[in-house]
CSV table of C-alpha atoms and ligand atoms in Angstrom, one decimal:
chain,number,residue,atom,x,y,z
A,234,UNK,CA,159.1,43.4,-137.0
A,235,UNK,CA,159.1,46.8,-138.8
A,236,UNK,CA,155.9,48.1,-139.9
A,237,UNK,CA,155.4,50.9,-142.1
A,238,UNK,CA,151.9,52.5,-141.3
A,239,UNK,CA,150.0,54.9,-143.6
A,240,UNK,CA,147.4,57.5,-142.9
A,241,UNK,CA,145.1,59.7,-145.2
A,242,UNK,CA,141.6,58.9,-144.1
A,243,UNK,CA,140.7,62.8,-144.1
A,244,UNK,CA,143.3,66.2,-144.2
A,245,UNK,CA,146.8,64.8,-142.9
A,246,UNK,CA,149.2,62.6,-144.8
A,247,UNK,CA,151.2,60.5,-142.3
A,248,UNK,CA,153.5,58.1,-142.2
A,249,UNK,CA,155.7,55.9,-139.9
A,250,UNK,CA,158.1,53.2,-139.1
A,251,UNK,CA,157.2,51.3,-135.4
A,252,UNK,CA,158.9,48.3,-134.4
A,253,UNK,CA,157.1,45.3,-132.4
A,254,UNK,CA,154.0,47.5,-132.2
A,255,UNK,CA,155.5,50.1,-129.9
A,256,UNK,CA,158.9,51.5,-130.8
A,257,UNK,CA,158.3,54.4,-132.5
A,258,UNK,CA,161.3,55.0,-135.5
A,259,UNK,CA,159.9,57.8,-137.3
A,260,UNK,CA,156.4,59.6,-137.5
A,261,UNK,CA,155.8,61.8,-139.7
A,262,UNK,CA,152.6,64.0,-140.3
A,263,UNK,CA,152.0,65.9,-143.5
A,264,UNK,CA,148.9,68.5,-142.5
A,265,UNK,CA,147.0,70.5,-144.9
A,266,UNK,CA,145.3,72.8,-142.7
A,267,UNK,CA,146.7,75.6,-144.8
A,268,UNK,CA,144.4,74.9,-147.5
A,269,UNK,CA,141.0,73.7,-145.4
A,270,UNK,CA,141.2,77.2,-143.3
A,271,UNK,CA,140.4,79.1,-146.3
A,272,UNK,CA,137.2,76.8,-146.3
A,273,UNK,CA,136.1,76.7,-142.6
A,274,UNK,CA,136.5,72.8,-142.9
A,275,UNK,CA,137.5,69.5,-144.7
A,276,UNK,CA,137.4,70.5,-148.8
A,277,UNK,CA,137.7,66.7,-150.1
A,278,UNK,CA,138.5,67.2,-153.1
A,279,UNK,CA,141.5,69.5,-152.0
A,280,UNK,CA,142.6,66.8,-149.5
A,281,UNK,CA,142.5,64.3,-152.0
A,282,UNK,CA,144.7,66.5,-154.1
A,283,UNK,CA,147.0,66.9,-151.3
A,284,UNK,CA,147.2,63.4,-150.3
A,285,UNK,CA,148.4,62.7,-153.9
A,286,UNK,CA,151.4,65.2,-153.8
A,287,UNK,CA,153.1,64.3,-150.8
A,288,UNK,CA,152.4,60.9,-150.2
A,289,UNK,CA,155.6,59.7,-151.8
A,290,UNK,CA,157.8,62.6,-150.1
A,291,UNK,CA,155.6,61.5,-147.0
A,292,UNK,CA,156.6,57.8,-146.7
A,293,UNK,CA,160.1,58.4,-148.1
A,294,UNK,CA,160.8,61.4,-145.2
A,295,UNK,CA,159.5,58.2,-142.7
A,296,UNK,CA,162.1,55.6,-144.2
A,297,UNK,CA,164.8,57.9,-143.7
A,298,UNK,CA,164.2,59.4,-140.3
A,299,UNK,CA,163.8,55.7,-138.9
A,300,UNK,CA,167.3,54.7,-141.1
A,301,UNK,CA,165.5,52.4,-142.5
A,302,UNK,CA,165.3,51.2,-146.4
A,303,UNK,CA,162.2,49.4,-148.3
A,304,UNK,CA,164.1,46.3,-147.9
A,305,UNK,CA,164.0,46.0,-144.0
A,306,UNK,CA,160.4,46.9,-143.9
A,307,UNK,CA,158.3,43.3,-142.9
A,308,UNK,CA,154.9,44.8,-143.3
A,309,UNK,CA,152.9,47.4,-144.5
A,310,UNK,CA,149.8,48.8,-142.4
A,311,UNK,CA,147.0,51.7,-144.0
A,312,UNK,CA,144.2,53.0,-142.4
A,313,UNK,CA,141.2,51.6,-144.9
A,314,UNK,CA,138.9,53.4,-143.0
A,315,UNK,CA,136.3,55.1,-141.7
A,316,UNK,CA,137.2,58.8,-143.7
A,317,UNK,CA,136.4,60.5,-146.6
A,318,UNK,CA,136.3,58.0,-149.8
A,319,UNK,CA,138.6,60.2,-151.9
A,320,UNK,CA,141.3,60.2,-149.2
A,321,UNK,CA,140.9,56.9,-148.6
A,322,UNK,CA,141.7,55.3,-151.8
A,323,UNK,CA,144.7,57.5,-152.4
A,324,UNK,CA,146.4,55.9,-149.1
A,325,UNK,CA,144.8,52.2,-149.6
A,326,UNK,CA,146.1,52.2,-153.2
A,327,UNK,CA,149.3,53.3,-152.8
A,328,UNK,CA,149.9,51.4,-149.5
A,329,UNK,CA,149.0,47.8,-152.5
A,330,UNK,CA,151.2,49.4,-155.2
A,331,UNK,CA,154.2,49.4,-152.4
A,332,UNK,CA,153.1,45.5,-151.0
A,333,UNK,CA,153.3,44.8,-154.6
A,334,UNK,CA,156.6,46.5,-155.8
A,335,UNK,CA,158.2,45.5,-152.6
A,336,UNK,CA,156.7,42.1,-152.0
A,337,UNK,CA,155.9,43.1,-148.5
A,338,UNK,CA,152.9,41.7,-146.4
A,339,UNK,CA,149.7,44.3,-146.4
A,340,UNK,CA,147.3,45.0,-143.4
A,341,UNK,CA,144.4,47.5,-143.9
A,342,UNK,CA,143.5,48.9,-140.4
A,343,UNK,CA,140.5,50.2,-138.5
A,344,UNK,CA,141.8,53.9,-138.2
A,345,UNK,CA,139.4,55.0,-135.1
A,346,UNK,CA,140.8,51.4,-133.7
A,347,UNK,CA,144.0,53.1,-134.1
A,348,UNK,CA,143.4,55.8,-131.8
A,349,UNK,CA,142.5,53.8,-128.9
A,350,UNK,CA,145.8,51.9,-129.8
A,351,UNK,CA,147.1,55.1,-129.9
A,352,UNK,CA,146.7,55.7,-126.0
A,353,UNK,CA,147.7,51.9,-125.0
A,354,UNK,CA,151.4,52.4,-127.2
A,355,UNK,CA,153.7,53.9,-124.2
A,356,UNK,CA,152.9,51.3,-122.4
A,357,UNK,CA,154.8,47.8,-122.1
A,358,UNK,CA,151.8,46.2,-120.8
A,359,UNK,CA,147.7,46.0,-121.5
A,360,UNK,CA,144.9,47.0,-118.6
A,361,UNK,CA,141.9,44.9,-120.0
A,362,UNK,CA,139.2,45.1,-119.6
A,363,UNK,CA,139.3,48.4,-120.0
A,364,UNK,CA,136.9,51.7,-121.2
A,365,UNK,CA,137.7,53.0,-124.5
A,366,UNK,CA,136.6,56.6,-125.5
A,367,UNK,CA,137.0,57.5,-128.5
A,368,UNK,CA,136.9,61.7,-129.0
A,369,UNK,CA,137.8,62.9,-132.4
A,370,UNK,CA,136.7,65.3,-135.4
A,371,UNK,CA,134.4,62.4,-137.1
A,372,UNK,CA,133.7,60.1,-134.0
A,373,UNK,CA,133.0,60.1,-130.6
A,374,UNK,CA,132.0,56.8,-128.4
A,375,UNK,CA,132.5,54.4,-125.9
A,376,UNK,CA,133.7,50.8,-126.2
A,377,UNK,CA,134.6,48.1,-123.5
A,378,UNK,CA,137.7,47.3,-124.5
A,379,UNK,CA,138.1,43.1,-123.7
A,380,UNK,CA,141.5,42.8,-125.7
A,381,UNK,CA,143.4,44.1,-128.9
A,382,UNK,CA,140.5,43.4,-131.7
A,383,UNK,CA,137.5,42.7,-129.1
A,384,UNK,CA,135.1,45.3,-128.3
A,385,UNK,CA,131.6,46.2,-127.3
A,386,UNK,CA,129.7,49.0,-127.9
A,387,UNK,CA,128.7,51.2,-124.6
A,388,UNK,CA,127.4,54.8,-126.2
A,389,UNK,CA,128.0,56.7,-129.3
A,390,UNK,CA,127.1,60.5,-130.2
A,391,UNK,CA,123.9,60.6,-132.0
A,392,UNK,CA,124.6,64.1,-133.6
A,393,UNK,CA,128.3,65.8,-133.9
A,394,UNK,CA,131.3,64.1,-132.8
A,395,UNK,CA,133.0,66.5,-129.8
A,396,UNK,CA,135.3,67.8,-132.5
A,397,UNK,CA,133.2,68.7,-134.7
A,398,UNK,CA,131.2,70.5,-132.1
A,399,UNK,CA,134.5,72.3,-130.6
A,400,UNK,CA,135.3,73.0,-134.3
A,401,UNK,CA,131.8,75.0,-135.3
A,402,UNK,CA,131.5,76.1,-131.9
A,403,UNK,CA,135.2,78.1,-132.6
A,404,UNK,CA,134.1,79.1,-136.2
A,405,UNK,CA,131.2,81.1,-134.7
A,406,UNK,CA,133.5,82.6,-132.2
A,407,UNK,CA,135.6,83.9,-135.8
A,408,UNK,CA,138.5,81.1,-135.1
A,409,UNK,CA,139.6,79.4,-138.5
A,410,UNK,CA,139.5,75.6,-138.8
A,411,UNK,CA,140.6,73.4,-137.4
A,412,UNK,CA,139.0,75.7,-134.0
A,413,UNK,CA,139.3,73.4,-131.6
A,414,UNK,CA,142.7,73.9,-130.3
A,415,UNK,CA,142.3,77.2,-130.7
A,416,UNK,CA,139.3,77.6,-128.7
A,417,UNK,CA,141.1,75.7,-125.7
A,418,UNK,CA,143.7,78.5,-125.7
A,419,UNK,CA,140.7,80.9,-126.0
A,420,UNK,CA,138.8,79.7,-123.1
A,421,UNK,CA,142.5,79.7,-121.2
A,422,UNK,CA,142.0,83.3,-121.3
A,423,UNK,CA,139.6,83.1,-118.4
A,424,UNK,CA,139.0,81.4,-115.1
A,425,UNK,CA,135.2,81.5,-115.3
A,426,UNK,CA,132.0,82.5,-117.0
A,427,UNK,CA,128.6,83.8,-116.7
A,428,UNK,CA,127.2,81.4,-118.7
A,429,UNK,CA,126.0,77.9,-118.3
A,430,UNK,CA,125.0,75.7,-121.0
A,431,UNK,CA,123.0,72.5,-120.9
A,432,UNK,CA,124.1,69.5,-121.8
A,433,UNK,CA,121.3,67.5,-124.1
A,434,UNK,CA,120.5,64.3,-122.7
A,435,UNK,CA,119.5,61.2,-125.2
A,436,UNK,CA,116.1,60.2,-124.0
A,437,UNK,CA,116.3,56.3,-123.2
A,438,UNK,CA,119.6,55.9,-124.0
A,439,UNK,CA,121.8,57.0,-120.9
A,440,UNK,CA,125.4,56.1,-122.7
A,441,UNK,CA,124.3,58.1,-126.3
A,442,UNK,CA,125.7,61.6,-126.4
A,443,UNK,CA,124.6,64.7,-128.2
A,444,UNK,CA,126.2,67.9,-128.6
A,445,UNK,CA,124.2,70.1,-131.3
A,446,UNK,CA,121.8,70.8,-129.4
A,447,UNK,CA,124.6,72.6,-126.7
A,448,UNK,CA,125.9,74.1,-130.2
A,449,UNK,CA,122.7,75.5,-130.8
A,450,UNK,CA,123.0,76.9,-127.1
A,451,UNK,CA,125.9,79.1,-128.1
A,452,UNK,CA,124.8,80.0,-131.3
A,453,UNK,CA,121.7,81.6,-129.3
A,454,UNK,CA,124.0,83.5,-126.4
A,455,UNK,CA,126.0,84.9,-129.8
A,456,UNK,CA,122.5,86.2,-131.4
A,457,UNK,CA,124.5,87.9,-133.7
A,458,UNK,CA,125.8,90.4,-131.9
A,459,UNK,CA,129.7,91.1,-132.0
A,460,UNK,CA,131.1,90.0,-128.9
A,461,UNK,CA,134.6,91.2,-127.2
A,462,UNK,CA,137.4,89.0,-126.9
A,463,UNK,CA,136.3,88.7,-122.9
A,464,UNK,CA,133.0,87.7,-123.9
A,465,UNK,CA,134.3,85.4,-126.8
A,466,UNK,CA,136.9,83.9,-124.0
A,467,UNK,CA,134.2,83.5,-121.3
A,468,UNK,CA,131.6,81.8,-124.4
A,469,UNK,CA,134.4,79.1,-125.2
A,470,UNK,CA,135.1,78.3,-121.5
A,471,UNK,CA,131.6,77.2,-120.8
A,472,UNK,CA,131.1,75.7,-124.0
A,473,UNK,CA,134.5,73.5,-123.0
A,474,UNK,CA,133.6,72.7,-119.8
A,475,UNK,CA,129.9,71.5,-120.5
A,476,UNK,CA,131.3,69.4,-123.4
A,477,UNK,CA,134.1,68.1,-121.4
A,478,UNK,CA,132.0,67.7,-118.6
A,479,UNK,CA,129.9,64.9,-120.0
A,480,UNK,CA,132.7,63.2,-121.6
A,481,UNK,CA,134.5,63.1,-118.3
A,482,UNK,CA,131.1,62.0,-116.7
A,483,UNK,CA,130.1,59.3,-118.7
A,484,UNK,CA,133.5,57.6,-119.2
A,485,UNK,CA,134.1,57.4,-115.3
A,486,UNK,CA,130.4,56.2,-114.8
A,487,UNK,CA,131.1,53.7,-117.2
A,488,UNK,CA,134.2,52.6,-116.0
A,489,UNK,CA,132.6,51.9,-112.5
A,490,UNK,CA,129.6,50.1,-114.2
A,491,UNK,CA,131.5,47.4,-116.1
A,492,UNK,CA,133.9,47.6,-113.4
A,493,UNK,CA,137.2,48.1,-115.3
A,494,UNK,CA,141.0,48.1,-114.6
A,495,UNK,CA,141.9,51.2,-116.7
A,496,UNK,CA,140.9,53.9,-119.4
A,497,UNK,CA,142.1,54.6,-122.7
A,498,UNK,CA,141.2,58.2,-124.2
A,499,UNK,CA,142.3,58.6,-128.1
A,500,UNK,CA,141.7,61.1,-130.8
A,501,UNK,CA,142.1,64.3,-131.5
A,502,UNK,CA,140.2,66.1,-128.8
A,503,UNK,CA,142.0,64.0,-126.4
A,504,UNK,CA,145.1,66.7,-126.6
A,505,UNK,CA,142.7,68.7,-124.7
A,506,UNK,CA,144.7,70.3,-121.3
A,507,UNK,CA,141.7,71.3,-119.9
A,508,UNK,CA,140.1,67.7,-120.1
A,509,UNK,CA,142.9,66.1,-119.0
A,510,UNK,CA,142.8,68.1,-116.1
A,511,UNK,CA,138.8,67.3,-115.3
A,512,UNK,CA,140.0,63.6,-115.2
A,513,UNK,CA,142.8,64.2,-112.7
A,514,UNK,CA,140.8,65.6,-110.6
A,515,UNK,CA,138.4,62.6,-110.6
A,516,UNK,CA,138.3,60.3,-107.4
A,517,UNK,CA,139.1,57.4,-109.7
A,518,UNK,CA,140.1,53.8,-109.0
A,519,UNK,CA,141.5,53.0,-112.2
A,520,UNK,CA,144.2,54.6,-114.1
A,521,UNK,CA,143.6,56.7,-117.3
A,522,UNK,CA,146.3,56.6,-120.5
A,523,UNK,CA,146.8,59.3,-123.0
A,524,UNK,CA,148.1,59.3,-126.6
A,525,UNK,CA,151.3,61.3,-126.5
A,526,UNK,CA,150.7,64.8,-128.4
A,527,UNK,CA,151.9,63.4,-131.6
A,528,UNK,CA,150.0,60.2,-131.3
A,529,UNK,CA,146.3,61.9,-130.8
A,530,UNK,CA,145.6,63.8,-133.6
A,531,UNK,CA,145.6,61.8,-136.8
A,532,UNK,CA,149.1,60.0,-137.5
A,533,UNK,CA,150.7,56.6,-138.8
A,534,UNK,CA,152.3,55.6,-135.8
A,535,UNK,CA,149.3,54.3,-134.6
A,536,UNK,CA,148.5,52.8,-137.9
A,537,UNK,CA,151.4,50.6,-138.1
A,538,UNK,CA,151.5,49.9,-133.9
A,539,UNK,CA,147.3,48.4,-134.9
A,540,UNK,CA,148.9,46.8,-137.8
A,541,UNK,CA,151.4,44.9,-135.8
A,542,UNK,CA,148.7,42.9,-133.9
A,543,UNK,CA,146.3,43.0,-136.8
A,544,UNK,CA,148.6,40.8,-139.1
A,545,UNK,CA,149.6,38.6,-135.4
A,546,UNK,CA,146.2,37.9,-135.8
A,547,UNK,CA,144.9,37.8,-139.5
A,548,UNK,CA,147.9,37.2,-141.1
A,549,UNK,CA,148.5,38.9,-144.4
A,550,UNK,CA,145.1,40.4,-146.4
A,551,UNK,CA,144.3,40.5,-149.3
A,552,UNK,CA,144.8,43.1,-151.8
A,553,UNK,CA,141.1,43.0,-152.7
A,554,UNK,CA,140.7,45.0,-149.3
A,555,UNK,CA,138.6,48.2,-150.3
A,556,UNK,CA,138.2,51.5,-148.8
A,557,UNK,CA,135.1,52.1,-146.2
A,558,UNK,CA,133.2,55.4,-145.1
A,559,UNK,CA,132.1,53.9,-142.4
A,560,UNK,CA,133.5,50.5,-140.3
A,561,UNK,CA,131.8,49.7,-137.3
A,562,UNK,CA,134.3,48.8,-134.5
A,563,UNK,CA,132.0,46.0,-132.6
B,1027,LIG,O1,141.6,62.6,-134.3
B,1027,LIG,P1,141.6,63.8,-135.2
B,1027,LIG,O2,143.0,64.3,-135.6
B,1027,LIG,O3,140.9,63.5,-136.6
B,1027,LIG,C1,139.7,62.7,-136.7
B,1027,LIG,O4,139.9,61.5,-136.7
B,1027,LIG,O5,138.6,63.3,-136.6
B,1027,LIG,O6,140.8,64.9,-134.5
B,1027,LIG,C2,140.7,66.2,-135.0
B,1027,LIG,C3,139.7,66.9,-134.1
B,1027,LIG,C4,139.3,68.3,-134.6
B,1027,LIG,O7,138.0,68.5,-134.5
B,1027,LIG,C5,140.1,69.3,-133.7
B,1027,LIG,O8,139.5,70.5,-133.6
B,1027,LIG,C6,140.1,68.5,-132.4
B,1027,LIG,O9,140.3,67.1,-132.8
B,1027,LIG,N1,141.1,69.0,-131.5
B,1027,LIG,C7,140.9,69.6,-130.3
B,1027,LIG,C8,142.1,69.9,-129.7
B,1027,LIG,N2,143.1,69.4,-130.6
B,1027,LIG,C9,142.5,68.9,-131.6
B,1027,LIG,N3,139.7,69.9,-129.7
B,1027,LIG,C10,139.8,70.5,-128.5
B,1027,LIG,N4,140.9,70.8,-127.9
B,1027,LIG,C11,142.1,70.5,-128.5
B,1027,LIG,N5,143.2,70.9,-127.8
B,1028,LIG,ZN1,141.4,60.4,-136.5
């Protein structure tokens, strides 16, 4: 089965062909971080803008890297949310005006769902039950992951999602959006620091995370003074490490306590070396899966790969489906 997926719940335009939910044909990933640098973040009204020019060239580049034409595609997979309203609609719409034109099934897809699938798509086989964390610019949480579809809710952040915090925290160290990875390659300048930050800790809820309050932290060492590239290098590693730290922390702790057989990390922050690195060096039983580069930050290869078991399991839906903000996943 060919499934065309499309992406644009907030600043990239994707698009891709996948086959059987795994093989990837084409993926391609139309980013306007050109135009949200000049802003220090996400200008919706630009991205919608955006999203509107190149969708077309987006999805036709897709059909033709895979060799594919309209007529081969079997189904048609968009991320209806959770994202930016604007952005949504642009995809959702067009993704109905293509089921329509081509008379092609239509599946609207959870996109932070997507990431998780995201991690679990190199693999021929499923490790359930399983941890899910979910690390990205808008989210950041923990599921128990029981199948494709079933989840339950561990811990969420009850502030900034991780990328959000590595993206301010890299805007006050003079580093244009998106900051993140370039305050990784920042903080590779250096092999320690003088400082140490504190992790906040969510009183009565042990699986909750909160990073403002470290944000605030850095914010404080700064006090406005301007700092040398050493000092800028030496704030980002700390700030990394106490942020990676507790993701590391909290996903293995969890992974012991509900006693699963693997973990899948997905989302952007996921293409984190450093992180990746804390994990390996964890005396786990279990093993840990990560998105391939292309497949953690925001693309349709993971859209159409969710969409492939989404219609196994729903069928067609309808073309009534509307966008959502927000979706919870369980
Ligand atoms: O998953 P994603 O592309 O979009 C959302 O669904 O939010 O994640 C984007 C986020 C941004 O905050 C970006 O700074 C962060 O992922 N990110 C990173 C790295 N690469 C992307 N954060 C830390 N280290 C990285 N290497
Ligand atoms: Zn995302």
């Amino acid at each position: 089965m060919y499934v065309l997926g499309i992406e644009s719940t907030c600043d990239e335009t994707a698009c891709a062909v996948v086959k059987d939910g795994k093989e990837i044909l084409s993926n391609v990933i139309a980013s306007q971080h050109d135009i949200h640098s000049l802003y220090g973040g996400v200008f919706p009204e630009l991205a919608c803008r955006r999203h509107v020019d190149v969708i077309l060239p987006t999805v036709q580049k897709a059909l033709q890297d895979a060799g594919l034409s309209a007529s081969d595609i079997d189904l048609i997979s968009v991320a209806k949310g959770p994202g930016l309203i604007g952005a949504l609609t642009i995809g959702l719409n067009f993704a109905k005006g293509l089921s329509m034109s081509w008379k092609k099934p239509f599946v609207g897809v959870n996109h932070v769902e997507a990431h998780l699938y995201g991690a679990m798509m190199a693999n021929q086989s499923y490790l359930f039950p399983a941890i899910g964390a979910v690390i990205s610019g808008g989210h950041t949480f923990l599921v128990k992951i029981n199948s494709i579809g079933s989840y339950e809710k561990i811990g969420s952040t009850v502030d900034d999602a991780i990328g959000e915090a590595f993206d301010k925290v890299a805007s006050m160290l003079g580093l244009p959006y998106p900051g993140g990875p370039k305050l990784e390659k920042l903080a590779s300048n250096v092999s320690s620091s003088p400082h140490s930050f504190s992790q906040a800790k969510v009183k009565g809820r042990p699986w909750d995370f909160s990073f403002s309050g470290l944000k605030t932290n850095v914010l404080y060492t700064i006090d406005g003074r301007s700092l040398t590239e050493k000092e800028k290098a030496e704030i980002a590693y700390s700030f990394q490490e106490t942020a990676c730290k507790e993701i590391v922390r909290k996903t293995v702790l969890a992974a012991k306590e509900w006693n699963v057989k693997a973990i899948y990390l997905g989302g952007g922050v996921s293409n984190n070396i450093f992180l990746r690195e804390m994990f390996t060096k964890q005396e786990l039983q279990v093993p840990v899966f990560w998105p391939s580069r292309d497949l953690s930050l925001d693309n349709g290869a993971m859209i159409a790969g969710l969409g492939y078991h989404v219609f196994q399991k729903d069928g067609p839906h309808l073309l009534s489906v509307e966008p959502m903000t927000r979706i919870p996943l369980c």
